[in-house]
Amino acid sequence: MLGTRERRREGEGKGEARGRGPERGERTARARPAGRWLWGAGTVLLVLAVHGNWHLASAAWLFPVFLLRYSRLRPARRGLLRVGCALGLAQLVWLTSTGMVFVPSVLAVFAVLAVVQTLPFAADRLVAARSGSVWSTLVYPVVLVCGEYLFTQLADFGDYGVLGFTQHGFLPLVQLASVTGVYGVSFVVAWTASVAHWAWGRGFRWREIRRGALVWAGVLALVLGAGGVRLVCCAPTTDTVRVAGISAGRAAERATERALRTAGQELWRPRNLVRADPRRVRPALAPVADDLVAATDREARAGARIVVWPETQAGVLADGQQRLLGRVSEIARKRQVYVNTAFALYTPRPPYVRNVAALVTPEGKVAWTYDKTHPTPMEPMTPGKGAVPVTGSPYGRLATVICYDADFPGLMRQAADRDTALIMVPANDWAGFESLHAQRAVFRSVEYGYAMVRQSVHGVATAVDHQGRIRGMADYFTADRQTLVSEMPVRPRTDTLYSRTGDLFALLCAGGTLLVVALGVRGRRARAGVPGAGDDRP
């Protein structure tokens, strides 16, 4: 028996030396029956893991285990193609659930994302499978993070597709973002799956996996322990300010919608609206704006010192902007409150609309007028200049961006660089997408150490402190009038290592990916019989 076992191990070792991997015999014997359920289980878990309103955080830890196993047990081309199909299917399900499946540019971008997400599996199959070392478990997470980072930098579509966002509720782990950004969370989740797959390939025999399991457990304990310490020892200050996020009530929205329908045809199109008779358009737009002004006064009288409007719920013609801001200025002076207004500003020149936020100070002055830097693919408007406005206040420095802007870490870093204590984010979401942005906002606050109030009409409005704790929440779809009131700790801002070093961790993973590519090329040359390649013998 002992001799048979030794001969079997010797044969496996020769197989590894020839570049066939330690699991070739197992792959040949069990590929067909194993492939069906491995791919099916991995795909189902993947669909549940994609960051949507219905996602399961635990599924993000599990789906790579099954898909990694599947790709190892199948011939490389066929296995990786089917893994890519699973990733593409998950993206399609996500696009359908969010209503963006009908936007051609979005479809194209997410098709590219599915290809990028396949690359870590390819690296594991073609490089890591050649080694039995525990260090081979780093291949999958390193390439995954590199792909996430490059997609964020090159696609100009925000940081969608990042695995770490699925863990927004796991606060001890989320604190890692203050050091590495959200990419570190992606790494931990992916590495855990890679280690589990590595242990599975060795039958979970403790003697063989002990060293690797202890290394992984030690790192995870360090990460979670440090996160727990940060939550306890860097708790938010008790020096707070009352902030109110307001949205116009449903009755006002319906009144404006009815008036626009009767004022002319397709007035929801900016070009048609600005060309229509202003005497009919102004009364049609008035109900929402009037409701927001009244709500501003109501919340200021109730004790709010900062009021935040939602994105583009209010609309105003260009010649009516000063009148609207004048009405808000009277309230700001009288109640001594900061009001971050936001509205669609209709202009006579193409593209006929601007997406604007304007801060009115307690002195009745307009501190800034900010145009949205990153319009979504569904917004036909000219982008703003990309400069995040910041101003001082008794409650710490205040800043603003608008909705989709918060998905771009580089833009959000501007606020941290100028020591922002509270960033206000007017937003406008939709059914099927109502929770996603609110959950992603958790990471921006942890990464940069500032509090955030994200007032989202047609979505979930959220107030988050610098540790990612939810200080307030209001769901538009569960109330006739969405109002978010929270006591926000805003002074002083908590500095973070990530705000100083930026995407250093992601860049290190990019460097690690180059090393993986070099190892893959070297192994390929060795298998092709190039003299001296991949062979340390004389």
Coordinates of C-alpha atoms in Angstrom, one line a residue:
M1 CA 0.0 0.0 0.0
L2 CA 2.8 2.4 0.9
G3 CA 4.6 1.7 -2.3
T4 CA 1.5 2.3 -4.3
R5 CA 0.9 5.6 -2.6
E6 CA 4.5 6.7 -3.2
R7 CA 4.4 5.8 -6.8
R8 CA 1.1 7.7 -7.2
R9 CA 2.7 10.8 -5.7
E10 CA 5.8 10.4 -7.9
G11 CA 3.6 10.2 -10.9
E12 CA 1.7 13.4 -9.9
G13 CA 5.1 15.1 -9.4
K14 CA 6.1 14.2 -12.9
G15 CA 2.9 15.5 -14.2
E16 CA 3.5 18.8 -12.5
A17 CA 7.0 19.0 -14.0
R18 CA 5.5 18.4 -17.5
G19 CA 3.1 21.4 -16.8
R20 CA 0.0 19.2 -16.5
G21 CA -0.8 20.2 -12.9
P22 CA -1.4 18.1 -9.8
E23 CA -5.1 17.5 -10.6
R24 CA -4.8 16.1 -14.1
G25 CA -5.9 12.6 -13.1
E26 CA -8.8 13.9 -11.1
R27 CA -9.8 16.2 -13.9
T28 CA -9.9 13.4 -16.4
A29 CA -11.8 11.0 -14.2
R30 CA -14.5 13.4 -12.8
A31 CA -14.7 16.3 -15.2
R32 CA -18.1 15.6 -16.8
P33 CA -20.1 14.8 -13.6
A34 CA -18.4 17.4 -11.5
G35 CA -18.6 20.1 -14.2
R36 CA -22.4 20.2 -14.3
W37 CA -23.0 20.9 -10.6
L38 CA -19.9 23.0 -10.0
W39 CA -20.8 25.4 -12.9
G40 CA -24.4 25.5 -11.9
A41 CA -23.7 26.1 -8.2
G42 CA -21.1 28.8 -9.0
T43 CA -23.4 30.5 -11.5
V44 CA -26.4 30.7 -9.1
L45 CA -24.1 32.0 -6.3
L46 CA -22.6 34.5 -8.7
V47 CA -26.0 35.9 -9.7
L48 CA -26.8 36.3 -6.0
A49 CA -23.5 37.9 -5.3
V50 CA -23.7 40.6 -8.0
H51 CA -24.3 43.9 -6.1
G52 CA -28.0 44.5 -6.6
N53 CA -31.0 45.2 -4.3
W54 CA -31.3 41.5 -3.7
H55 CA -27.6 40.5 -3.4
L56 CA -26.3 38.2 -0.6
A57 CA -23.0 39.2 0.9
S58 CA -22.1 35.6 1.7
A59 CA -22.5 34.5 -1.9
A60 CA -19.6 36.7 -2.9
W61 CA -17.3 34.6 -0.7
L62 CA -18.6 31.3 -2.2
F63 CA -19.1 31.6 -5.9
P64 CA -15.4 31.8 -6.9
V65 CA -14.7 28.6 -5.0
F66 CA -17.0 26.6 -7.4
L67 CA -16.0 28.4 -10.6
L68 CA -12.3 28.1 -9.8
R69 CA -12.8 24.4 -9.2
Y70 CA -14.8 24.0 -12.4
S71 CA -12.1 25.8 -14.5
R72 CA -9.4 23.5 -13.0
L73 CA -11.3 20.3 -13.9
R74 CA -12.2 21.2 -17.4
P75 CA -10.0 21.8 -20.5
A76 CA -8.8 25.3 -20.3
R77 CA -10.5 26.8 -23.3
R78 CA -13.9 25.3 -22.7
G79 CA -13.8 25.8 -18.9
L80 CA -12.8 29.5 -19.1
L81 CA -15.3 30.1 -21.9
R82 CA -18.1 28.8 -19.7
V83 CA -16.9 30.7 -16.7
G84 CA -17.0 33.9 -18.9
C85 CA -20.5 33.0 -19.9
A86 CA -21.5 32.7 -16.2
L87 CA -20.0 36.1 -15.5
G88 CA -21.8 37.6 -18.6
L89 CA -25.1 36.0 -17.5
A90 CA -24.8 37.6 -14.0
Q91 CA -24.1 41.0 -15.6
L92 CA -27.2 40.6 -17.8
V93 CA -29.4 39.7 -14.8
W94 CA -28.1 42.7 -13.0
L95 CA -28.7 45.0 -15.9
T96 CA -32.2 43.7 -16.3
S97 CA -33.0 44.1 -12.6
T98 CA -31.8 47.7 -12.7
G99 CA -33.5 48.6 -15.9
M100 CA -30.3 49.5 -17.7
V101 CA -30.4 46.6 -20.1
F102 CA -31.9 48.9 -22.8
V103 CA -29.0 51.3 -22.8
P104 CA -26.6 50.2 -25.6
S105 CA -23.5 52.0 -24.2
V106 CA -24.1 50.3 -20.8
L107 CA -24.4 46.9 -22.4
A108 CA -21.1 47.3 -24.2
V109 CA -19.3 48.4 -21.1
F110 CA -20.6 45.5 -19.0
A111 CA -19.7 43.1 -21.8
V112 CA -16.1 44.3 -21.4
L113 CA -16.4 44.0 -17.7
A114 CA -17.4 40.3 -18.0
V115 CA -14.3 39.7 -20.0
V116 CA -12.1 41.5 -17.4
Q117 CA -13.7 39.5 -14.7
T118 CA -12.8 36.2 -16.5
L119 CA -9.1 37.1 -16.5
P120 CA -8.5 36.1 -12.8
F121 CA -10.0 32.7 -13.5
A122 CA -7.7 32.4 -16.5
A123 CA -4.7 33.3 -14.4
D124 CA -5.6 30.8 -11.8
R125 CA -6.1 28.0 -14.4
L126 CA -3.0 28.7 -16.5
V127 CA -0.5 29.8 -13.8
A128 CA -1.6 28.9 -10.3
A129 CA -2.7 25.4 -11.3
R130 CA 1.0 24.6 -12.1
S131 CA 2.0 25.1 -8.5
G132 CA 1.0 23.3 -5.3
S133 CA 2.3 26.1 -3.1
V134 CA -0.1 28.1 -0.9
W135 CA 1.4 31.2 -2.5
S136 CA -0.4 30.2 -5.7
T137 CA -3.6 31.2 -3.9
L138 CA -2.6 34.9 -4.4
V139 CA -2.8 34.7 -8.1
Y140 CA -6.6 34.9 -8.3
P141 CA -7.1 37.9 -5.9
V142 CA -4.1 39.8 -7.2
V143 CA -5.4 39.6 -10.8
L144 CA -8.9 40.3 -9.8
V145 CA -8.0 43.6 -8.0
C146 CA -5.8 44.6 -10.9
G147 CA -8.7 44.1 -13.3
E148 CA -11.1 46.0 -11.1
Y149 CA -8.7 48.9 -10.9
L150 CA -7.9 49.1 -14.6
F151 CA -11.6 48.9 -15.5
T152 CA -12.3 51.8 -13.1
Q153 CA -9.5 53.9 -14.6
L154 CA -10.1 53.1 -18.3
A155 CA -13.8 52.6 -18.8
D156 CA -15.0 55.9 -17.3
F157 CA -17.9 54.2 -15.8
G158 CA -17.2 54.6 -12.1
D159 CA -16.1 51.7 -10.0
Y160 CA -18.8 49.3 -10.9
G161 CA -17.9 45.6 -10.9
V162 CA -15.9 45.8 -7.7
L163 CA -16.5 42.7 -5.5
G164 CA -15.8 44.5 -2.2
F165 CA -19.0 46.6 -2.4
T166 CA -21.0 43.5 -1.6
Q167 CA -19.6 43.7 2.0
H168 CA -21.0 47.2 2.8
G169 CA -22.7 45.8 5.9
F170 CA -19.6 44.0 7.4
L171 CA -18.2 47.0 9.2
P172 CA -15.0 45.4 10.7
L173 CA -14.0 44.4 7.2
V174 CA -15.2 47.7 5.7
Q175 CA -12.6 49.5 7.8
L176 CA -9.9 48.1 5.6
A177 CA -11.0 50.6 3.0
S178 CA -9.5 53.3 5.1
V179 CA -6.1 51.8 4.2
T180 CA -6.5 50.2 0.8
G181 CA -9.7 51.5 -0.6
V182 CA -12.5 49.1 -1.5
Y183 CA -10.0 47.1 -3.4
G184 CA -8.6 45.6 -0.2
V185 CA -12.0 44.3 0.7
S186 CA -12.2 42.7 -2.8
F187 CA -8.8 41.1 -2.2
V188 CA -9.7 39.6 1.2
V189 CA -13.0 38.1 -0.2
A190 CA -11.3 36.7 -3.3
W191 CA -8.3 35.3 -1.4
T192 CA -10.6 33.5 1.0
A193 CA -12.3 31.8 -1.9
S194 CA -8.9 31.0 -3.5
V195 CA -7.6 29.4 -0.3
A196 CA -10.8 27.4 0.1
H197 CA -10.4 26.1 -3.4
W198 CA -6.8 25.3 -2.8
A199 CA -7.7 23.3 0.4
W200 CA -10.5 21.6 -1.5
G201 CA -8.1 20.4 -4.1
R202 CA -6.1 18.7 -1.3
G203 CA -9.2 17.0 0.2
F204 CA -9.1 19.4 3.2
R205 CA -6.4 17.2 4.7
W206 CA -5.2 19.2 7.6
R207 CA -1.6 18.0 7.4
E208 CA -1.3 19.3 3.8
I209 CA -3.2 22.5 4.2
R210 CA -2.2 23.5 7.8
R211 CA 0.4 26.1 6.9
G212 CA -1.7 27.8 4.3
A213 CA -4.8 27.8 6.4
L214 CA -3.0 29.3 9.4
V215 CA -1.5 32.0 7.2
W216 CA -4.9 32.9 5.8
A217 CA -6.6 32.8 9.2
G218 CA -3.9 35.0 10.7
V219 CA -4.2 37.6 8.0
L220 CA -8.0 37.6 8.3
A221 CA -7.9 37.8 12.1
L222 CA -5.5 40.8 11.8
V223 CA -7.7 42.6 9.3
L224 CA -10.9 42.1 11.3
G225 CA -9.2 42.7 14.6
A226 CA -7.8 46.0 13.3
G227 CA -11.2 46.9 11.9
G228 CA -12.8 46.3 15.3
V229 CA -10.2 48.4 17.0
R230 CA -10.8 51.2 14.6
L231 CA -14.5 51.1 15.3
V232 CA -14.0 51.3 19.0
C233 CA -11.0 53.6 19.3
C234 CA -11.8 56.0 16.4
A235 CA -15.5 56.5 17.2
P236 CA -17.1 59.6 15.7
T237 CA -17.1 62.8 17.8
T238 CA -20.1 63.6 19.9
D239 CA -20.0 67.2 18.4
T240 CA -22.8 66.8 15.9
V241 CA -25.0 69.0 13.7
R242 CA -28.6 68.3 12.7
V243 CA -28.9 67.7 8.9
A244 CA -32.1 67.3 7.1
G245 CA -32.4 65.8 3.6
I246 CA -35.7 66.7 2.0
S247 CA -37.7 65.6 -1.1
A248 CA -40.9 67.1 -2.5
G249 CA -44.0 65.0 -1.6
R250 CA -45.8 62.7 -4.0
A251 CA -48.7 65.2 -4.5
A252 CA -46.4 67.9 -5.7
E253 CA -44.6 65.5 -8.1
R254 CA -48.0 64.4 -9.5
A255 CA -49.1 68.0 -9.9
T256 CA -46.0 68.9 -11.9
E257 CA -46.3 65.8 -14.1
R258 CA -50.0 66.6 -14.9
A259 CA -49.2 70.2 -15.6
L260 CA -46.4 69.3 -18.0
R261 CA -48.6 67.0 -19.9
T262 CA -51.3 69.6 -20.4
A263 CA -48.8 72.4 -21.2
G264 CA -47.6 70.7 -24.3
Q265 CA -46.4 67.5 -25.9
E266 CA -43.3 65.7 -24.5
L267 CA -42.2 68.5 -22.3
W268 CA -40.1 66.0 -20.4
R269 CA -37.7 66.6 -23.2
P270 CA -35.5 69.7 -22.3
R271 CA -35.5 71.0 -25.9
N272 CA -39.3 71.0 -26.0
L273 CA -39.6 72.5 -22.5
V274 CA -37.4 75.5 -23.2
R275 CA -39.2 76.2 -26.5
A276 CA -42.7 76.1 -25.0
D277 CA -44.5 79.2 -23.7
P278 CA -42.8 80.2 -20.3
R279 CA -46.1 81.4 -19.0
R280 CA -47.3 77.8 -19.1
V281 CA -44.0 76.1 -18.1
R282 CA -43.4 78.1 -15.0
P283 CA -46.7 77.1 -13.3
A284 CA -46.1 73.5 -14.3
L285 CA -42.7 73.4 -12.6
A286 CA -43.8 75.4 -9.5
P287 CA -45.4 72.6 -7.3
V288 CA -42.2 70.7 -6.7
A289 CA -40.0 73.8 -6.2
D290 CA -42.6 75.4 -3.8
D291 CA -42.8 72.1 -1.8
L292 CA -39.0 72.0 -1.4
V293 CA -38.9 75.6 -0.3
A294 CA -41.7 75.0 2.2
A295 CA -39.9 71.8 3.5
T296 CA -36.7 73.8 3.8
D297 CA -38.3 76.3 6.1
R298 CA -40.1 73.5 8.1
E299 CA -36.9 71.5 8.8
A300 CA -35.0 74.7 9.6
R301 CA -37.6 75.7 12.2
A302 CA -37.4 72.2 13.6
G303 CA -33.7 72.6 14.3
A304 CA -31.8 71.5 11.2
R305 CA -28.7 73.6 10.5
I306 CA -28.0 72.0 7.1
V307 CA -30.6 71.1 4.6
V308 CA -29.9 69.1 1.5
W309 CA -32.2 68.9 -1.6
P310 CA -32.3 65.9 -4.0
E311 CA -31.0 65.9 -7.6
T312 CA -33.1 67.4 -10.3
Q313 CA -36.5 66.8 -8.6
A314 CA -37.0 70.5 -8.9
G315 CA -36.8 72.2 -12.4
V316 CA -36.4 75.9 -13.1
L317 CA -36.0 78.0 -16.3
A318 CA -32.8 80.0 -16.6
D319 CA -34.6 83.3 -16.0
G320 CA -36.1 81.9 -12.8
Q321 CA -33.0 80.7 -11.1
Q322 CA -32.3 83.8 -9.2
R323 CA -35.9 84.1 -7.9
L324 CA -35.7 80.5 -6.6
L325 CA -32.4 81.1 -4.9
G326 CA -33.7 84.4 -3.5
R327 CA -36.6 82.6 -1.8
V328 CA -34.1 80.1 -0.3
S329 CA -31.8 82.9 0.8
E330 CA -34.6 84.5 2.9
I331 CA -35.1 81.3 4.8
A332 CA -31.3 80.8 5.2
R333 CA -30.8 84.2 6.7
K334 CA -33.9 84.1 8.9
R335 CA -33.2 80.5 10.2
Q336 CA -29.4 80.7 10.0
V337 CA -29.1 77.5 8.0
Y338 CA -27.1 76.2 5.1
V339 CA -29.2 75.0 2.2
N340 CA -27.6 72.8 -0.5
T341 CA -30.2 73.3 -3.3
A342 CA -30.2 71.1 -6.4
F343 CA -32.3 71.4 -9.5
A344 CA -32.5 70.9 -13.3
L345 CA -31.7 74.3 -14.9
Y346 CA -33.2 74.6 -18.3
T347 CA -31.2 76.8 -20.7
P348 CA -31.9 78.1 -24.2
R349 CA -28.8 76.5 -25.7
P350 CA -28.1 72.8 -26.3
P351 CA -28.1 70.5 -24.5
Y352 CA -30.8 72.7 -22.9
V353 CA -30.4 71.4 -19.3
R354 CA -27.8 71.6 -16.5
N355 CA -27.7 69.4 -13.4
V356 CA -26.9 71.9 -10.7
A357 CA -26.3 72.2 -7.0
A358 CA -26.1 75.6 -5.3
L359 CA -25.2 76.2 -1.6
V360 CA -26.9 79.1 0.1
T361 CA -25.2 80.2 3.3
P362 CA -26.8 81.7 6.5
E363 CA -25.7 85.1 5.1
G364 CA -28.0 84.6 2.2
K365 CA -25.1 84.3 -0.3
V366 CA -24.5 81.6 -2.9
A367 CA -21.2 79.9 -1.9
W368 CA -21.1 77.8 -5.0
T369 CA -22.9 76.7 -8.2
Y370 CA -21.7 73.2 -9.1
D371 CA -22.5 71.3 -12.3
K372 CA -22.5 67.5 -12.2
T373 CA -19.1 66.2 -13.3
H374 CA -20.1 62.7 -14.5
P375 CA -23.5 62.6 -16.1
T376 CA -24.8 59.0 -16.5
P377 CA -25.1 57.5 -20.0
M378 CA -28.8 58.3 -19.8
E379 CA -28.3 62.1 -19.1
P380 CA -27.8 64.2 -22.3
M381 CA -26.0 67.1 -20.6
T382 CA -22.6 68.8 -20.7
P383 CA -20.3 67.7 -17.8
G384 CA -19.1 70.2 -15.3
K385 CA -15.5 71.2 -14.8
G386 CA -14.7 68.5 -12.3
A387 CA -13.7 70.8 -9.4
V388 CA -15.4 69.8 -6.1
P389 CA -16.5 73.0 -4.3
V390 CA -15.6 73.3 -0.6
T391 CA -16.5 76.0 1.9
G392 CA -16.0 76.6 5.6
S393 CA -18.7 76.5 8.2
P394 CA -19.1 76.3 12.0
Y395 CA -19.6 72.6 11.6
G396 CA -16.5 71.8 9.6
R397 CA -15.8 72.2 5.9
L398 CA -18.7 71.4 3.6
A399 CA -18.5 70.0 0.0
T400 CA -20.8 68.6 -2.6
V401 CA -20.9 66.3 -5.6
I402 CA -24.0 65.0 -7.4
C403 CA -25.2 61.4 -7.4
Y404 CA -23.1 59.4 -10.0
D405 CA -20.0 61.6 -9.1
A406 CA -19.6 59.7 -5.9
D407 CA -18.8 56.5 -7.9
F408 CA -15.5 58.1 -9.0
P409 CA -12.9 57.9 -6.2
G410 CA -10.5 60.3 -7.8
L411 CA -13.2 63.1 -7.8
M412 CA -14.2 62.3 -4.2
R413 CA -10.5 62.6 -3.1
Q414 CA -10.6 66.3 -3.9
A415 CA -13.0 66.8 -0.9
A416 CA -10.6 64.9 1.4
D417 CA -7.6 66.8 0.2
R418 CA -9.3 70.0 1.3
D419 CA -10.2 68.6 4.7
T420 CA -13.9 68.2 4.1
A421 CA -15.9 67.2 7.2
L422 CA -19.3 66.7 5.5
I423 CA -20.0 66.0 1.9
M424 CA -23.5 66.5 0.6
V425 CA -24.7 64.4 -2.3
P426 CA -28.0 65.3 -4.0
A427 CA -29.1 62.2 -5.9
N428 CA -32.0 60.8 -8.0
D429 CA -32.3 57.0 -8.4
W430 CA -35.1 54.7 -9.6
A431 CA -36.9 51.6 -8.7
G432 CA -34.6 48.6 -9.1
F433 CA -31.6 50.8 -8.3
E434 CA -32.7 52.4 -5.1
S435 CA -30.3 50.9 -2.6
L436 CA -27.1 50.4 -4.6
H437 CA -25.7 53.9 -4.5
A438 CA -26.6 54.3 -0.8
Q439 CA -24.6 51.1 0.0
R440 CA -21.7 52.2 -2.1
A441 CA -21.6 55.5 -0.2
V442 CA -20.5 53.7 2.9
F443 CA -17.1 53.0 1.3
R444 CA -16.5 56.6 0.2
S445 CA -17.0 57.8 3.8
V446 CA -14.6 55.2 5.2
E447 CA -12.0 55.7 2.5
Y448 CA -11.8 59.4 3.0
G449 CA -12.8 59.9 6.6
Y450 CA -15.7 62.3 6.1
A451 CA -19.4 62.1 6.9
M452 CA -21.8 62.0 4.0
V453 CA -25.5 62.8 3.5
R454 CA -26.9 61.4 0.3
Q455 CA -30.4 62.7 -0.3
S456 CA -31.9 60.5 -3.0
V457 CA -35.3 61.0 -4.4
H458 CA -36.7 57.9 -6.0
G459 CA -34.2 55.9 -3.9
V460 CA -32.9 55.4 -0.4
A461 CA -31.5 58.5 1.2
T462 CA -28.7 57.8 3.6
A463 CA -26.6 59.6 6.2
V464 CA -23.2 57.8 6.9
D465 CA -20.4 58.7 9.3
H466 CA -16.7 58.2 8.6
Q467 CA -16.8 54.6 9.9
G468 CA -19.6 53.5 7.6
R469 CA -22.3 53.5 10.3
I470 CA -25.7 54.4 9.0
R471 CA -26.9 57.5 11.0
G472 CA -30.1 57.9 9.1
M473 CA -32.1 56.4 6.2
A474 CA -35.3 57.3 4.4
D475 CA -36.8 55.2 1.5
Y476 CA -38.7 57.2 -1.0
F477 CA -40.9 54.2 -1.9
T478 CA -42.2 53.6 1.6
A479 CA -43.4 57.2 2.5
D480 CA -45.5 59.8 0.9
R481 CA -42.9 62.4 1.9
Q482 CA -39.3 61.4 2.1
T483 CA -37.4 63.3 4.8
L484 CA -34.1 62.2 6.3
V485 CA -33.1 63.7 9.6
S486 CA -29.8 62.8 11.3
E487 CA -27.3 64.1 13.8
M488 CA -24.0 64.0 11.9
P489 CA -20.5 64.1 13.5
V490 CA -18.6 66.4 11.2
R491 CA -15.7 67.9 13.0
P492 CA -12.9 67.2 12.9
R493 CA -12.4 65.1 9.8
T494 CA -10.7 61.7 10.4
D495 CA -7.6 61.3 8.3
T496 CA -7.1 58.0 6.6
L497 CA -4.1 56.3 5.1
Y498 CA -6.0 55.8 1.8
S499 CA -6.6 59.5 1.5
R500 CA -2.8 60.0 1.7
T501 CA -1.6 57.0 -0.4
G502 CA -4.4 56.7 -2.9
D503 CA -4.7 53.5 -4.9
L504 CA -1.3 52.2 -3.9
F505 CA -2.6 48.8 -2.9
A506 CA -4.4 48.4 -6.3
L507 CA -1.1 49.5 -8.1
L508 CA 0.8 46.8 -6.1
C509 CA -1.7 44.3 -7.4
A510 CA -1.1 45.6 -10.9
G511 CA 2.6 44.9 -10.4
G512 CA 1.8 41.5 -9.1
T513 CA -0.3 40.8 -12.2
L514 CA 2.8 41.6 -14.4
L515 CA 4.7 39.0 -12.3
V516 CA 1.9 36.5 -12.9
V517 CA 2.0 37.2 -16.7
A518 CA 5.8 36.7 -16.6
L519 CA 5.5 33.4 -14.8
G520 CA 2.8 32.3 -17.3
V521 CA 5.0 33.2 -20.3
R522 CA 8.0 31.4 -18.7
G523 CA 5.9 28.3 -18.0
R524 CA 4.6 28.3 -21.6
R525 CA 8.2 28.5 -23.0
A526 CA 9.3 25.7 -20.7
R527 CA 6.5 23.5 -21.9
A528 CA 7.3 24.3 -25.5
G529 CA 10.8 23.0 -24.9
V530 CA 12.8 26.2 -25.1
P531 CA 16.3 25.5 -23.7
G532 CA 16.7 26.9 -20.2
A533 CA 13.2 28.3 -19.9
G534 CA 11.5 27.5 -16.6
D535 CA 14.5 25.1 -15.8
D536 CA 17.0 26.0 -13.1
R537 CA 19.1 22.9 -13.8
P538 CA 22.5 23.4 -15.5

